[in-house]
mmCIF file of C-alpha atoms in Angstrom:
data_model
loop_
_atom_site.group_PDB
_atom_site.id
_atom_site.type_symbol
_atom_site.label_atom_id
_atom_site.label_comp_id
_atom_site.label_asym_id
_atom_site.label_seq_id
_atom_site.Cartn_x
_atom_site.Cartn_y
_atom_site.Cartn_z
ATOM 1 C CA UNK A 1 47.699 32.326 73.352
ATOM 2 C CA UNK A 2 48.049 34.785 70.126
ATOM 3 C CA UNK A 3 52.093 34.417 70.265
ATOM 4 C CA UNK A 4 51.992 30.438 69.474
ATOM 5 C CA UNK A 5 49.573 30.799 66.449
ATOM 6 C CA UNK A 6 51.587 33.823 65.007
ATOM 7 C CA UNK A 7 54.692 31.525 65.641
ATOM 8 C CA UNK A 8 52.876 28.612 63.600
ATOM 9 C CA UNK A 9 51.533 31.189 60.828
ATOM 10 C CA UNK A 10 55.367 32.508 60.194
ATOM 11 C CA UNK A 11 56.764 29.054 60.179
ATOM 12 C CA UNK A 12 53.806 28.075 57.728
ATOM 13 C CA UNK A 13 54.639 31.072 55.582
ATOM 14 C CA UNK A 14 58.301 30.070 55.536
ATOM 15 C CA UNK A 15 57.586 26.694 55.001
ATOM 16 C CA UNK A 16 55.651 28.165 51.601
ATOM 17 C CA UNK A 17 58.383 30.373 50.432
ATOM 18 C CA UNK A 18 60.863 27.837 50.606
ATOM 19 C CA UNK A 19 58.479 25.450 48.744
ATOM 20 C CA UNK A 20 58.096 27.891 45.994
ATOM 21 C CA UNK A 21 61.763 28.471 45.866
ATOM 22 C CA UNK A 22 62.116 24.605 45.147
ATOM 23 C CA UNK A 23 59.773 24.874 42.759
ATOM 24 C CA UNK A 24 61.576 27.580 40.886
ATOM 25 C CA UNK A 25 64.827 25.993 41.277
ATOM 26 C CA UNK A 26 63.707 22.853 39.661
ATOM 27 C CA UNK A 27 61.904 24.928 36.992
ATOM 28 C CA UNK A 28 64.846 26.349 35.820
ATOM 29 C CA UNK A 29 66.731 22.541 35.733
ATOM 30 C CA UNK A 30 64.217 21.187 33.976
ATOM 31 C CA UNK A 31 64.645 19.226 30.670
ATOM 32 C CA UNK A 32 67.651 19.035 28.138
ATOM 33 C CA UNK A 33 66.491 22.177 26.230
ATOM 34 C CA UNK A 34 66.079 25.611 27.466
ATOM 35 C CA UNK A 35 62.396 25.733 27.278
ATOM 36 C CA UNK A 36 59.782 24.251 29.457
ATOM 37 C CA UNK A 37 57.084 21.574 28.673
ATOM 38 C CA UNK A 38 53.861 23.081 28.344
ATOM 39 C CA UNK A 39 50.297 21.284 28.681
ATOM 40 C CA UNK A 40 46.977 21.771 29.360
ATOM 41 C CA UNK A 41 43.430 19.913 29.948
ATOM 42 C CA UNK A 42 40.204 21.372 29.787
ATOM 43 C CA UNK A 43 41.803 24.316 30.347
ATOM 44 C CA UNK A 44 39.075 27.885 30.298
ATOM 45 C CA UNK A 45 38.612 31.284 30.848
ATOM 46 C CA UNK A 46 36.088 32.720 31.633
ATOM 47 C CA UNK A 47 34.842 36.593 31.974
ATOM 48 C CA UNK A 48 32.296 38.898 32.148
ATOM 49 C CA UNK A 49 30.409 38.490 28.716
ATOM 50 C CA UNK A 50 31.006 34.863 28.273
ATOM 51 C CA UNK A 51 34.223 32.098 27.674
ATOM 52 C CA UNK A 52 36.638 33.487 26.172
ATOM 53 C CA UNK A 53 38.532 29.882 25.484
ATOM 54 C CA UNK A 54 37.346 26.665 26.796
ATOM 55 C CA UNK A 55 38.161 22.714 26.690
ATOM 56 C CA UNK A 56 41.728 23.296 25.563
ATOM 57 C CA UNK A 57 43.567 19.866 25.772
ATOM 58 C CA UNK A 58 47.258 19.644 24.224
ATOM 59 C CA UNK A 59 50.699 18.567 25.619
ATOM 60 C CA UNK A 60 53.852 19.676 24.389
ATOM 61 C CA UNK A 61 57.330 18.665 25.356
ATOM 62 C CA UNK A 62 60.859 21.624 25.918
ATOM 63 C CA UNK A 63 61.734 23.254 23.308
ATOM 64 C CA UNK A 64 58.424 23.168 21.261
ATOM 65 C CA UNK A 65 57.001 25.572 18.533
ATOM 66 C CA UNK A 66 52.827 25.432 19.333
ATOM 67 C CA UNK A 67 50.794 27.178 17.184
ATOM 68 C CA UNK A 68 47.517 29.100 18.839
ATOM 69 C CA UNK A 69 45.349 28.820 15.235
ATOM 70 C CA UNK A 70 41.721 30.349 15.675
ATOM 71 C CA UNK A 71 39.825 33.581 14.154
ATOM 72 C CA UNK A 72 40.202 36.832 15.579
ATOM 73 C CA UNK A 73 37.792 36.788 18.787
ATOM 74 C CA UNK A 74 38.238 32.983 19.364
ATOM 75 C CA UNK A 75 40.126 33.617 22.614
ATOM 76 C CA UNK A 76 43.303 33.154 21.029
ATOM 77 C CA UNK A 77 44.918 35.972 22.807
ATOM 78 C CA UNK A 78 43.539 35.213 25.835
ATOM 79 C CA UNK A 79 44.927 31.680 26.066
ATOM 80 C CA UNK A 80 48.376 33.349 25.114
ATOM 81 C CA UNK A 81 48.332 34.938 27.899
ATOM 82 C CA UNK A 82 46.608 32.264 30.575
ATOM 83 C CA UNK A 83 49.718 30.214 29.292
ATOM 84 C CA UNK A 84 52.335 32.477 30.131
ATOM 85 C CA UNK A 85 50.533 33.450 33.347
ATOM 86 C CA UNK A 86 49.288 37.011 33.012
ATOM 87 C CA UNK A 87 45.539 35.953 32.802
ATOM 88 C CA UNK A 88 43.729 33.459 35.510
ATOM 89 C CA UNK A 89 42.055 30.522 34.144
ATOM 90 C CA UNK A 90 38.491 30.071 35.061
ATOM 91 C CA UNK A 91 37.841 26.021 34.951
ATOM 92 C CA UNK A 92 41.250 23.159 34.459
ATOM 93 C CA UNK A 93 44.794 23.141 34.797
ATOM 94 C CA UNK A 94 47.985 23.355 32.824
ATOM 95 C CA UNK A 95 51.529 23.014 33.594
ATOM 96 C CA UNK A 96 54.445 24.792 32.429
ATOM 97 C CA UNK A 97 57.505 22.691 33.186
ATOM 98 C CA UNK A 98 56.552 22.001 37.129
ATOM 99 C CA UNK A 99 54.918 25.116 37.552
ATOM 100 C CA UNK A 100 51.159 24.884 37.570
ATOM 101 C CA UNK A 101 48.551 26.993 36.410
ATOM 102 C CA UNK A 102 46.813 28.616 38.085
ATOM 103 C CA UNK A 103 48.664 28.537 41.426
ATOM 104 C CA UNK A 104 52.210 29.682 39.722
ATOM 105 C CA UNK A 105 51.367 32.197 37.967
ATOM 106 C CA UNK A 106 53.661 34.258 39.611
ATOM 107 C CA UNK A 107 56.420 32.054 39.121
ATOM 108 C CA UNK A 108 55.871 31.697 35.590
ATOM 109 C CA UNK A 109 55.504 35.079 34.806
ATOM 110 C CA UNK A 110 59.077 35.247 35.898
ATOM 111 C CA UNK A 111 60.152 32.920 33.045
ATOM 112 C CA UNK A 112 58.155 33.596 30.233
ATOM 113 C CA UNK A 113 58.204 37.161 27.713
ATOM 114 C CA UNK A 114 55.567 38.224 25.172
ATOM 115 C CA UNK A 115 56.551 40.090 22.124
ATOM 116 C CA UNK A 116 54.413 41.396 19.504
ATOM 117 C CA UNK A 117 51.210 41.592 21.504
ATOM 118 C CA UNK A 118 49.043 44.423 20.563
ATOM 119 C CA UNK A 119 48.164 46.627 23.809
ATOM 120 C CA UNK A 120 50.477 45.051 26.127
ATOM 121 C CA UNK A 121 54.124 45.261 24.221
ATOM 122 C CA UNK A 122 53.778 48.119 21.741
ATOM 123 C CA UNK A 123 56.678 49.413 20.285
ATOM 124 C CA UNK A 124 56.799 53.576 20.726
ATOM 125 C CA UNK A 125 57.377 54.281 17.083
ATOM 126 C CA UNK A 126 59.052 57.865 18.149
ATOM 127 C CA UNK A 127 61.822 55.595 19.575
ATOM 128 C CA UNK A 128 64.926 54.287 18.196
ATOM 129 C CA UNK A 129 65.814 50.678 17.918
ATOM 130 C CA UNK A 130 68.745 51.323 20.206
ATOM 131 C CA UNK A 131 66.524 53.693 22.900
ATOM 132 C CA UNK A 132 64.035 50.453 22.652
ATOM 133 C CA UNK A 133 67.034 48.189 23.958
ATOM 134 C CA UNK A 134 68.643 50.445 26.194
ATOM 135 C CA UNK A 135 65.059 50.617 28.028
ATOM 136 C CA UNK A 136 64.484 46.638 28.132
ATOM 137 C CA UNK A 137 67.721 46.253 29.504
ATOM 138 C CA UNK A 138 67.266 48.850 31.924
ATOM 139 C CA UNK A 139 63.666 47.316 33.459
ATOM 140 C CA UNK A 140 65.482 43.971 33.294
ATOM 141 C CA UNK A 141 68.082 44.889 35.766
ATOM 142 C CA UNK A 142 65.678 47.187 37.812
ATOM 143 C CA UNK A 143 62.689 44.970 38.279
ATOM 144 C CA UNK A 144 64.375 41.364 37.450
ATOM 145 C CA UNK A 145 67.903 40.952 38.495
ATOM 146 C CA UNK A 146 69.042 39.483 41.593
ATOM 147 C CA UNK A 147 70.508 41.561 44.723
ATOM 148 C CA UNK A 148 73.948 40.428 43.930
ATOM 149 C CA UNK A 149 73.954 41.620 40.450
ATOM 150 C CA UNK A 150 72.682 45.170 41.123
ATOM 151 C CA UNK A 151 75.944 45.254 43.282
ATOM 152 C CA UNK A 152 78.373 44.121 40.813
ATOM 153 C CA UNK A 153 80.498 46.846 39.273
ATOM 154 C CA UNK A 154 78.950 49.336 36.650
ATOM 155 C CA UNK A 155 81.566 48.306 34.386
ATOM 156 C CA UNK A 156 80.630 44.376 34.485
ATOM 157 C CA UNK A 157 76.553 45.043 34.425
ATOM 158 C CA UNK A 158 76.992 47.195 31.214
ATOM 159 C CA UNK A 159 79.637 44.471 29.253
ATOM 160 C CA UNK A 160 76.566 41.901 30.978
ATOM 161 C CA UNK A 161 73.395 43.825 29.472
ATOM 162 C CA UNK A 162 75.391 44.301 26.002
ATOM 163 C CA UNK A 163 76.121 41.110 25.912
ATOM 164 C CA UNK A 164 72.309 40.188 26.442
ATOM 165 C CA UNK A 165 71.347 42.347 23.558
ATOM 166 C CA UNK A 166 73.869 41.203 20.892
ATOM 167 C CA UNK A 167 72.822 37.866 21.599
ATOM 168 C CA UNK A 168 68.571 38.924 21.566
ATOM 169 C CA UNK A 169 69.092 40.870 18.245
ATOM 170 C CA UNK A 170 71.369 37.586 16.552
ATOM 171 C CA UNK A 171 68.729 35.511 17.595
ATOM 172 C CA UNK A 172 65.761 37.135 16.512
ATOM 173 C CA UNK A 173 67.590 37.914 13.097
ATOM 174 C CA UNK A 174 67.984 41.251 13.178
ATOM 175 C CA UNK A 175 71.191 43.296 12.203
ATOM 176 C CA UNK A 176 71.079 46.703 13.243
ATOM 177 C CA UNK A 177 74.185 47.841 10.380
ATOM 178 C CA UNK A 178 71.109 46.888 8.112
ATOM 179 C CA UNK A 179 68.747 49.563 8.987
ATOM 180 C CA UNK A 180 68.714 52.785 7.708
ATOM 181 C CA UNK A 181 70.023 54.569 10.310
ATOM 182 C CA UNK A 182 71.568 51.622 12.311
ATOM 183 C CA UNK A 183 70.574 51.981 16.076
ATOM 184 C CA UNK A 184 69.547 55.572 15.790
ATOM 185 C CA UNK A 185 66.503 54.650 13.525
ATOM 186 C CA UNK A 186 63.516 54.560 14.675
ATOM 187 C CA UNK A 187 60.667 52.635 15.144
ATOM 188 C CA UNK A 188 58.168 54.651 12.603
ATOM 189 C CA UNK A 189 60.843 54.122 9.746
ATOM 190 C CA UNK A 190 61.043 50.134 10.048
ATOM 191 C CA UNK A 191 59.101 47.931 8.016
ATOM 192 C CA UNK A 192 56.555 45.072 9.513
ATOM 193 C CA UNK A 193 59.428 42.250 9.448
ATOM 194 C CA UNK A 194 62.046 44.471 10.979
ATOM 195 C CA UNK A 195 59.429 45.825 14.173
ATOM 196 C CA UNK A 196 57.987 42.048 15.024
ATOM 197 C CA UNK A 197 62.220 40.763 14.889
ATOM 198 C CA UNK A 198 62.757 44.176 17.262
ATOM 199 C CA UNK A 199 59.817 42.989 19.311
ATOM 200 C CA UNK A 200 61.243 39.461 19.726
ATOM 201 C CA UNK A 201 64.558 40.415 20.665
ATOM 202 C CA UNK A 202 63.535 42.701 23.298
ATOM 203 C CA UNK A 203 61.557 39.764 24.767
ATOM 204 C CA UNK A 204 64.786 37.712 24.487
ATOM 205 C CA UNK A 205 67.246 40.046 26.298
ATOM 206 C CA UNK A 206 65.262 38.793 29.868
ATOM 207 C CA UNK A 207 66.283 35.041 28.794
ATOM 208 C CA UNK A 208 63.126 33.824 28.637
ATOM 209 C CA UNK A 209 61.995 29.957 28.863
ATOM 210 C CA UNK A 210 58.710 30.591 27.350
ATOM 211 C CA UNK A 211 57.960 32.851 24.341
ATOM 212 C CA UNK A 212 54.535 34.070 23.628
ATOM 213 C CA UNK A 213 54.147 35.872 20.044
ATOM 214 C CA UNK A 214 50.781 37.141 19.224
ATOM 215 C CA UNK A 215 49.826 37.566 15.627
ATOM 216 C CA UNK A 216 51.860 36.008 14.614
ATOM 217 C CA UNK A 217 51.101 36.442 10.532
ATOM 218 C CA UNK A 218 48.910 39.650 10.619
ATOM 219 C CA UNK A 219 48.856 41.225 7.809
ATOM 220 C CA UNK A 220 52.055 39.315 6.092
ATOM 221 C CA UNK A 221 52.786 38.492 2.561
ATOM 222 C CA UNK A 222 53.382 34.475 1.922
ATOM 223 C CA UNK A 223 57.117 35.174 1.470
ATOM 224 C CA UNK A 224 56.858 37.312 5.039
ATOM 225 C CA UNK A 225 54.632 34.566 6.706
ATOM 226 C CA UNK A 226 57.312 32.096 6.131
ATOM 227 C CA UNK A 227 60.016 34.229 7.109
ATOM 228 C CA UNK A 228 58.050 34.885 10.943
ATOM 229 C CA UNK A 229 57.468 30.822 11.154
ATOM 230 C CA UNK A 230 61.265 30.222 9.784
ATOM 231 C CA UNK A 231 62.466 32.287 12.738
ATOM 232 C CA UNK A 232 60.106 31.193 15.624
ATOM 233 C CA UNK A 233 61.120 27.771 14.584
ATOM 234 C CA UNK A 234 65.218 29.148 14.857
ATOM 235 C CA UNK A 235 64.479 30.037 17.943
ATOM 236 C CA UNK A 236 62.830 26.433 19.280
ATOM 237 C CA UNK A 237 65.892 24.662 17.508
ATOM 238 C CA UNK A 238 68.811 26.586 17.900
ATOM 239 C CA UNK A 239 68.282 28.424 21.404
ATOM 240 C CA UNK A 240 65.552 25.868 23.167
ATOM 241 C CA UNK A 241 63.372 28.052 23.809
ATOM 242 C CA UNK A 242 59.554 26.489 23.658
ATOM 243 C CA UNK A 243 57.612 28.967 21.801
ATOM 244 C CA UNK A 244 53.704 29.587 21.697
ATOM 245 C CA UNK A 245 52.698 31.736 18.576
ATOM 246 C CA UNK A 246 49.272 33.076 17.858
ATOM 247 C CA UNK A 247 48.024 33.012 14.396
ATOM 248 C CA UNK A 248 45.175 32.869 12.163
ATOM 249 C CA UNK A 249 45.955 29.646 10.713
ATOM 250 C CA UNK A 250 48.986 27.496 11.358
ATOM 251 C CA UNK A 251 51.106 26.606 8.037
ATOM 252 C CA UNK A 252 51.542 23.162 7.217
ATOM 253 C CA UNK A 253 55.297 22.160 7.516
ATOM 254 C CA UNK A 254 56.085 24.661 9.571
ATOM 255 C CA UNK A 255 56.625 21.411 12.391
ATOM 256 C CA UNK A 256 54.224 23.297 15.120
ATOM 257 C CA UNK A 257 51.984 21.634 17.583
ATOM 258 C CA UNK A 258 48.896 22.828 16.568
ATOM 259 C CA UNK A 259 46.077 24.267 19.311
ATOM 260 C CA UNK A 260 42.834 24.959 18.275
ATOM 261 C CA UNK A 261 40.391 27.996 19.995
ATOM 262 C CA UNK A 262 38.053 28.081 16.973
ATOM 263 C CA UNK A 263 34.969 27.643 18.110
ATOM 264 C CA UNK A 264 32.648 24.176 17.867
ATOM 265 C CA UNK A 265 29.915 24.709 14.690
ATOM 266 C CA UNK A 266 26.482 24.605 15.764
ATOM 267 C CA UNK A 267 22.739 24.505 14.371
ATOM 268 C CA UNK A 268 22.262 28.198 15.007
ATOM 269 C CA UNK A 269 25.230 30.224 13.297
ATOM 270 C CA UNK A 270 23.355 33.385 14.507
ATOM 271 C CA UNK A 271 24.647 32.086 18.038
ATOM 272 C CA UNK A 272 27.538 31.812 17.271
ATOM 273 C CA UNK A 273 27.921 35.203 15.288
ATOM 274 C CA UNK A 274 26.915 36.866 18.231
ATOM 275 C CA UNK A 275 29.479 34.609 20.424
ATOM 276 C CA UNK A 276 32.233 35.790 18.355
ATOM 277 C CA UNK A 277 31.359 39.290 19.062
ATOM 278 C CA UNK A 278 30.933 38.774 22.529
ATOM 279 C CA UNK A 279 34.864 37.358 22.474
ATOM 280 C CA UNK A 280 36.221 40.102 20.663
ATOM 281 C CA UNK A 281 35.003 42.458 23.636
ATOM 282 C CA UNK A 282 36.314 39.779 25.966
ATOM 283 C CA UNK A 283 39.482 39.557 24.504
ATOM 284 C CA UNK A 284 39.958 43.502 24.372
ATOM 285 C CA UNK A 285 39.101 43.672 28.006
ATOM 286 C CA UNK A 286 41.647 41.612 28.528
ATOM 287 C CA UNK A 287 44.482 43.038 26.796
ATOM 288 C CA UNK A 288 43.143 46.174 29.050
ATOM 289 C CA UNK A 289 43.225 44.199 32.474
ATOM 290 C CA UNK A 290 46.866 43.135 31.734
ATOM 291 C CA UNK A 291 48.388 46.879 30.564
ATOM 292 C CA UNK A 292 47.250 47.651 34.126
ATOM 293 C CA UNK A 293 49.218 44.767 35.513
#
């Protein structure tokens, strides 16, 4: 009798994989652009000391810039990273292109990449810029690439990875003949502009579909602000890519699809003091939960 049910639980889990390969499939067919749609409605997360986002509504079609605008400890993070599916919602749904959320996460992890997000994507400032690529494109082909490309020749991977990098680094603006010591300089001797363009391009050498940026305009002057949102908005036009960016506040003309996490005002702002600093502690154990994943 156990032999017919472990028949019909194999076929089931077949049935499942080849589903989810589908899925994938049409993921990656999806749309004119590169990028994915993204959406979401009354989207949430919830943890241990509270909601760390909640009611999030917004659609937004391939190949979109959308702007994550809220005060430090409104959940902005968070939401980042529900979106490109390395946090579990608590309460709604969202989509990214026909993967939803929360049931693909998997599947969009695969196609999305986070650069500049403190905690999870730190640069190693002992590094160079070039040990920093070397590395991404090393953990691309090792955890990432397909059986048939780990058996290609050595000689095509390498002319393959290179050509990944030169096109990361022209895309994310930045020229490594520029820096002081070209590839060989490292991390602790760039300035803010040339780490969050190295950050970038490492998160474009895996080809992403989906590009999460936090923080987008920490600690930038006006001139640097607009160079960031001049660049994210390069990347949206000229390589497809749909791009969610974290920031403080969201510049006007900058032609983003604009997402709100700060919170509702109430009668009782000592409420909502103390929610703030109940979010901050939620957001940082977040950022800890994903470094171990």
């Amino acid at each position: 009798m156990a032999e017919p049910a472990e028949a019909e639980s194999e076929s089931e889990s077949e049935s499942e994989s080849e589903s989810e390969a589908a899925a994938d499939a049409e993921a990656t067919e999806q749309g004119t652009a590169r990028g994915v749609a993204v959406g979401a409605e009354g989207f949430g997360l919830k943890g241990p000391r509270g909601w760390a986002f909640r009611g999030v509504d917004f659609a937004a079609g391939a190949g979109s810039l959308i702007a994550v605008e809220g005060p430090s400890g409104s959940g902005r993070t968070c939401l980042l990273l529900a979106l490109t599916g390395r946090m579990r919602p608590s309460e709604g749904h969202a989509a990214i292109g026909s993967l939803p959320l929360p049931k693909r996460m998997a599947a969009v992890r695969r196609i999305s990449a986070l650069a500049h997000v403190p905690g999870v994507t730190d640069l190693d400032p002992a590094l160079t810029v070039g040990e920093h690529l070397r590395e991404r494109a090393l953990l691309l082909r090792r955890f990432d690439g397909s059986l048939r490309g780990l058996l290609r020749p050595r000689a095509e991977r390498a002319a393959e990875a290179k050509s990944r990098i030169e096109a990361a680094l022209a895309a994310a603006g930045l020229d490594r003949e520029s820096l002081p010591k070209g590839s060989r300089t490292a991390v602790r001797d760039l300035d803010r502009m040339e780490a969050l363009r190295l950050s970038v391009a490492l998160a474009l050498v895996g080809r992403p579909r989906l590009l999460g940026v936090d923080d987008a305009d920490l600690k930038l002057s006006d001139a640097e602000r607009a160079e960031m949102w001049a660049l994210l908005r390069s990347l949206t036009e000229s390589a497809g890519i749909t791009v969610v960016a974290v920031c403080s506040e969201a510049p006007e003309g900058a032609g983003a699809i604009v997402v709100s996490t700060a919170p509702e005002q109430s009668a009782n702002d000592k409420h909502n003091d103390d929610e703030e600093s109940d979010d901050d502690k939620e957001t940082a154990d977040a950022l800890a939960g994903t470094r171990r994943a």
